[in-house]
Amino acid sequence: MTLLAVLRATARLPFLLLTLSCLLLGLATVWHIGMPLDGVLLAKVVAGALCAHISVNMLNEYADFRSGLDATTRRTPFSGGSGALPAQPQWAGAVLAVGLLALGLTLAVGWAVLRLRGWAILPIGLAGVLLVLLYTPWLTRHPLLCLLAPGLGVGPLMVVGTHVALGGHNLGAALAASWVPGCLASALLLLNQFPDREADRVVGRRNLVIVRGRPWAARLVLVLHGLAAAGLLVAVLLRWLPTPTLWGLAPMALAVPMGRWLLRYGDEPERLLPAMTLNVVVALATPLFMAVAAMSWQLP
């Protein structure tokens, strides 16, 4: 495996679809209030967000390789790491360097946005940087923070951050919209921790799958899906979001077969791939459906 192949694998490029989906939802909240869009600024925001996600992926891969976790996980398409560094350990330093470079590019974009938008964007940017740096070494050892961190990162920080960076005001719509991918992202990462429970425990991680067990965590996954759907309904009823965003409920319907499978086989990680797949589809498609429906409704 070449260095380029290792970098591509550890960046976990397919996972970046979640970032793009949430960025589109943030863009839709700006579109909804009629703000003019700057194409160059939008490109910078997209680049910065993608670099942030790449950074956390690569730094996580590097840390899991150094701790020995990558050598013991049961890999699935959605969990267990890419396996690139255990296969090619000589490129570990390069992965670390590129992960830090991606973080540096994110900071550069953040500085440019800060100069343009003022201090309102600073708390969002600082929280995002702390999530990137602290997720693997610290947050994964605190069960509640480990649950909330992914939702905070791709929900409020990504959606509201995009809204503010593009000049949006009146944060109500952005905050309401961010609730949905926030809940779904936490559910996504929680279920993806199921196959790695034993390996994670050995290296000192303490997530809710380890602390409370898979059956309890399976019910929490479904609660998070329910909270996402309820949040969307409430936001529309209170007119924080336009009615067409209810199209986001369409992919959420997949949580029903996912839930049946998960409740039946939640403690059998080797049989969880169908539920994990549906979980990913819901997390990706829901903000996409919400954004496209809202933006289409605004078109003349």
XYZ file of C-alpha atoms in Angstrom, residues 12-277:
266
model
C -12.000 7.905 5.829
C -13.279 9.821 2.812
C -16.733 8.153 2.623
C -17.413 9.452 6.150
C -17.093 13.015 4.853
C -20.536 12.672 3.271
C -21.999 13.391 6.711
C -20.117 16.697 6.860
C -21.343 17.675 3.393
C -24.927 16.821 4.308
C -24.776 18.991 7.441
C -23.066 21.821 5.566
C -25.928 21.793 3.068
C -28.405 22.035 5.937
C -26.526 25.050 7.314
C -26.570 26.591 3.850
C -30.321 25.999 3.659
C -30.894 27.963 6.876
C -29.051 30.923 5.340
C -30.986 30.511 2.086
C -34.228 30.391 4.047
C -33.728 33.888 5.514
C -32.820 35.313 2.114
C -29.151 36.092 2.712
C -27.046 36.623 -0.436
C -24.390 33.933 -0.804
C -20.701 34.504 -1.491
C -19.426 31.573 -3.557
C -15.791 32.065 -2.564
C -16.648 32.213 1.123
C -18.841 29.140 0.790
C -15.936 27.231 -0.800
C -13.672 28.239 2.100
C -16.233 27.120 4.677
C -16.685 23.760 2.945
C -12.899 23.271 2.724
C -12.437 24.159 6.389
C -15.172 21.802 7.558
C -13.872 18.916 5.438
C -10.342 19.485 6.725
C -11.640 19.419 10.302
C -13.348 16.066 9.698
C -10.280 14.658 7.935
C -8.123 15.831 10.837
C -10.189 14.125 13.509
C -10.310 10.936 11.414
C -6.539 10.809 10.860
C -5.607 11.759 14.416
C -8.010 9.094 15.682
C -6.451 6.490 13.369
C -2.968 7.459 14.538
C -3.932 7.311 18.230
C -5.693 3.953 17.820
C -2.644 2.546 16.034
C -0.300 3.770 18.789
C -2.510 2.363 21.547
C -2.749 -1.030 19.859
C -6.518 -0.759 19.452
C -6.359 -1.112 15.664
C -4.705 -4.499 16.024
C -7.609 -5.958 18.015
C -10.813 -4.440 16.601
C -13.402 -6.326 14.561
C -13.595 -4.207 11.419
C -16.845 -3.376 9.662
C -17.481 -0.820 6.899
C -18.443 1.651 9.638
C -16.245 0.805 12.630
C -12.942 -0.638 13.719
C -10.674 1.750 11.814
C -9.367 1.492 8.282
C -6.623 -1.031 9.106
C -4.174 0.933 6.961
C -1.621 1.702 9.678
C -1.423 -1.823 11.138
C -0.725 -2.991 7.574
C 1.761 -0.173 6.829
C 3.143 1.073 10.188
C 6.020 2.972 8.528
C 3.540 5.670 7.446
C 2.252 6.456 10.957
C 4.282 9.668 11.184
C 2.977 10.838 7.822
C -0.624 10.256 8.911
C -0.023 12.288 12.066
C 1.596 15.096 10.052
C -1.216 15.268 7.495
C -3.831 15.155 10.253
C -2.176 18.143 11.935
C -1.833 19.904 8.562
C -5.566 19.456 7.958
C -6.217 20.972 11.382
C -3.930 23.877 10.471
C -5.905 24.496 7.286
C -9.098 24.494 9.331
C -7.598 27.100 11.664
C -6.564 29.232 8.678
C -10.112 29.192 7.320
C -11.430 29.942 10.800
C -9.143 32.955 11.100
C -10.339 34.296 7.741
C -13.980 33.874 8.791
C -13.260 35.467 12.177
C -11.833 38.554 10.485
C -14.932 38.760 8.296
C -17.681 37.968 10.805
C -16.181 39.100 14.092
C -16.074 37.384 17.451
C -19.461 35.669 17.097
C -17.808 32.774 15.266
C -14.998 32.336 17.838
C -16.806 30.102 20.401
C -17.963 27.787 17.613
C -14.457 27.547 16.158
C -12.773 26.949 19.510
C -15.263 24.235 20.425
C -14.631 22.531 17.093
C -10.858 22.582 17.532
C -11.148 21.188 21.063
C -13.349 18.351 19.794
C -10.738 17.456 17.164
C -7.858 17.472 19.645
C -9.576 15.922 22.669
C -11.930 13.330 21.177
C -9.662 10.274 21.119
C -7.303 10.934 24.054
C -9.881 12.283 26.523
C -13.528 12.378 25.474
C -13.659 8.646 24.674
C -12.880 7.964 28.356
C -15.970 9.815 29.625
C -19.220 8.024 28.659
C -21.592 10.991 28.439
C -19.082 13.260 26.682
C -18.257 10.459 24.243
C -21.960 10.230 23.390
C -22.519 13.968 23.006
C -19.311 14.964 21.205
C -20.175 13.598 17.727
C -23.633 15.162 17.841
C -22.232 18.496 18.943
C -19.590 18.413 16.213
C -21.763 17.667 13.188
C -24.944 19.198 14.599
C -24.703 22.613 16.266
C -21.067 23.315 15.427
C -21.360 22.352 11.761
C -24.848 23.640 10.970
C -24.799 26.780 13.125
C -21.155 27.408 12.252
C -21.999 27.364 8.542
C -24.967 29.658 9.163
C -22.872 32.233 11.044
C -19.884 31.984 8.686
C -22.103 32.722 5.678
C -23.527 35.805 7.340
C -26.724 34.384 8.721
C -28.443 36.092 11.626
C -31.430 34.966 13.708
C -29.896 31.686 14.868
C -33.239 30.106 15.785
C -33.674 28.211 12.511
C -30.062 27.033 12.458
C -30.196 25.831 16.070
C -33.489 24.028 15.462
C -32.173 22.398 12.285
C -28.940 21.347 14.001
C -30.840 19.345 16.631
C -31.764 16.672 14.068
C -28.290 15.741 12.713
C -26.911 16.209 16.230
C -29.122 13.444 17.637
C -28.563 11.219 14.603
C -24.771 11.625 14.681
C -24.647 10.607 18.339
C -26.803 7.585 17.489
C -24.506 6.792 14.563
C -21.320 6.769 16.621
C -22.988 4.949 19.513
C -24.079 2.029 17.337
C -20.708 1.933 15.592
C -19.117 1.313 18.996
C -20.981 -1.976 19.457
C -18.503 -4.273 17.633
C -15.488 -2.719 19.414
C -16.731 -2.996 22.987
C -14.114 -5.444 24.246
C -11.216 -3.892 22.322
C -12.160 -0.380 23.486
C -12.269 -1.512 27.108
C -8.763 -2.958 26.919
C -7.224 0.398 25.867
C -9.071 2.361 28.545
C -12.041 3.769 26.668
C -15.310 4.162 28.605
C -18.281 4.697 26.341
C -21.880 3.842 27.162
C -21.670 0.526 25.304
C -18.944 -0.519 27.755
C -20.486 1.030 30.866
C -24.142 0.058 30.357
C -23.953 -2.828 27.888
C -25.170 -3.320 24.332
C -28.906 -3.954 25.038
C -29.191 -0.710 27.036
C -27.207 1.214 24.414
C -29.428 -0.240 21.658
C -32.478 1.317 23.302
C -30.603 4.614 23.596
C -29.909 4.559 19.848
C -33.653 4.365 19.253
C -34.335 7.121 21.800
C -31.927 9.390 19.917
C -33.744 8.694 16.648
C -37.027 9.492 18.372
C -35.620 12.745 19.747
C -34.467 13.731 16.262
C -37.931 13.162 14.793
C -39.692 14.880 17.697
C -37.332 17.859 17.469
C -38.100 18.304 13.783
C -41.847 18.144 14.379
C -41.690 20.656 17.224
C -39.491 23.023 15.208
C -42.001 23.037 12.351
C -45.012 23.418 14.657
C -43.340 26.396 16.340
C -42.437 27.824 12.903
C -38.721 27.740 13.597
C -38.342 25.687 10.417
C -40.418 25.742 7.208
C -42.958 22.986 6.684
C -41.071 21.326 3.767
C -38.282 20.294 6.147
C -40.697 17.600 7.326
C -39.426 15.641 4.324
C -36.614 14.751 6.708
C -39.038 12.335 8.351
C -39.037 10.167 5.207
C -35.568 8.613 5.695
C -36.181 8.523 9.451
C -38.819 5.869 8.757
C -35.909 3.470 8.217
C -35.364 3.611 11.974
C -38.328 1.233 12.337
C -36.719 -1.814 10.636
C -33.361 -0.764 12.088
C -34.872 -0.756 15.579
C -36.438 -4.181 15.161
C -33.129 -5.646 14.041
C -31.199 -3.856 16.755
C -33.498 -4.921 19.595
C -33.353 -8.500 18.382
C -29.607 -8.781 17.738
C -28.177 -5.887 19.774
C -25.908 -8.161 21.797
C -24.672 -10.078 18.750
C -22.233 -7.656 17.048
C -21.506 -10.058 14.200
C -25.139 -9.706 13.078
C -25.456 -5.914 13.377
C -24.316 -4.835 9.915
C -27.877 -4.384 8.511
C -28.827 -2.135 11.448
C -25.559 -0.203 11.182
C -26.153 0.344 7.470
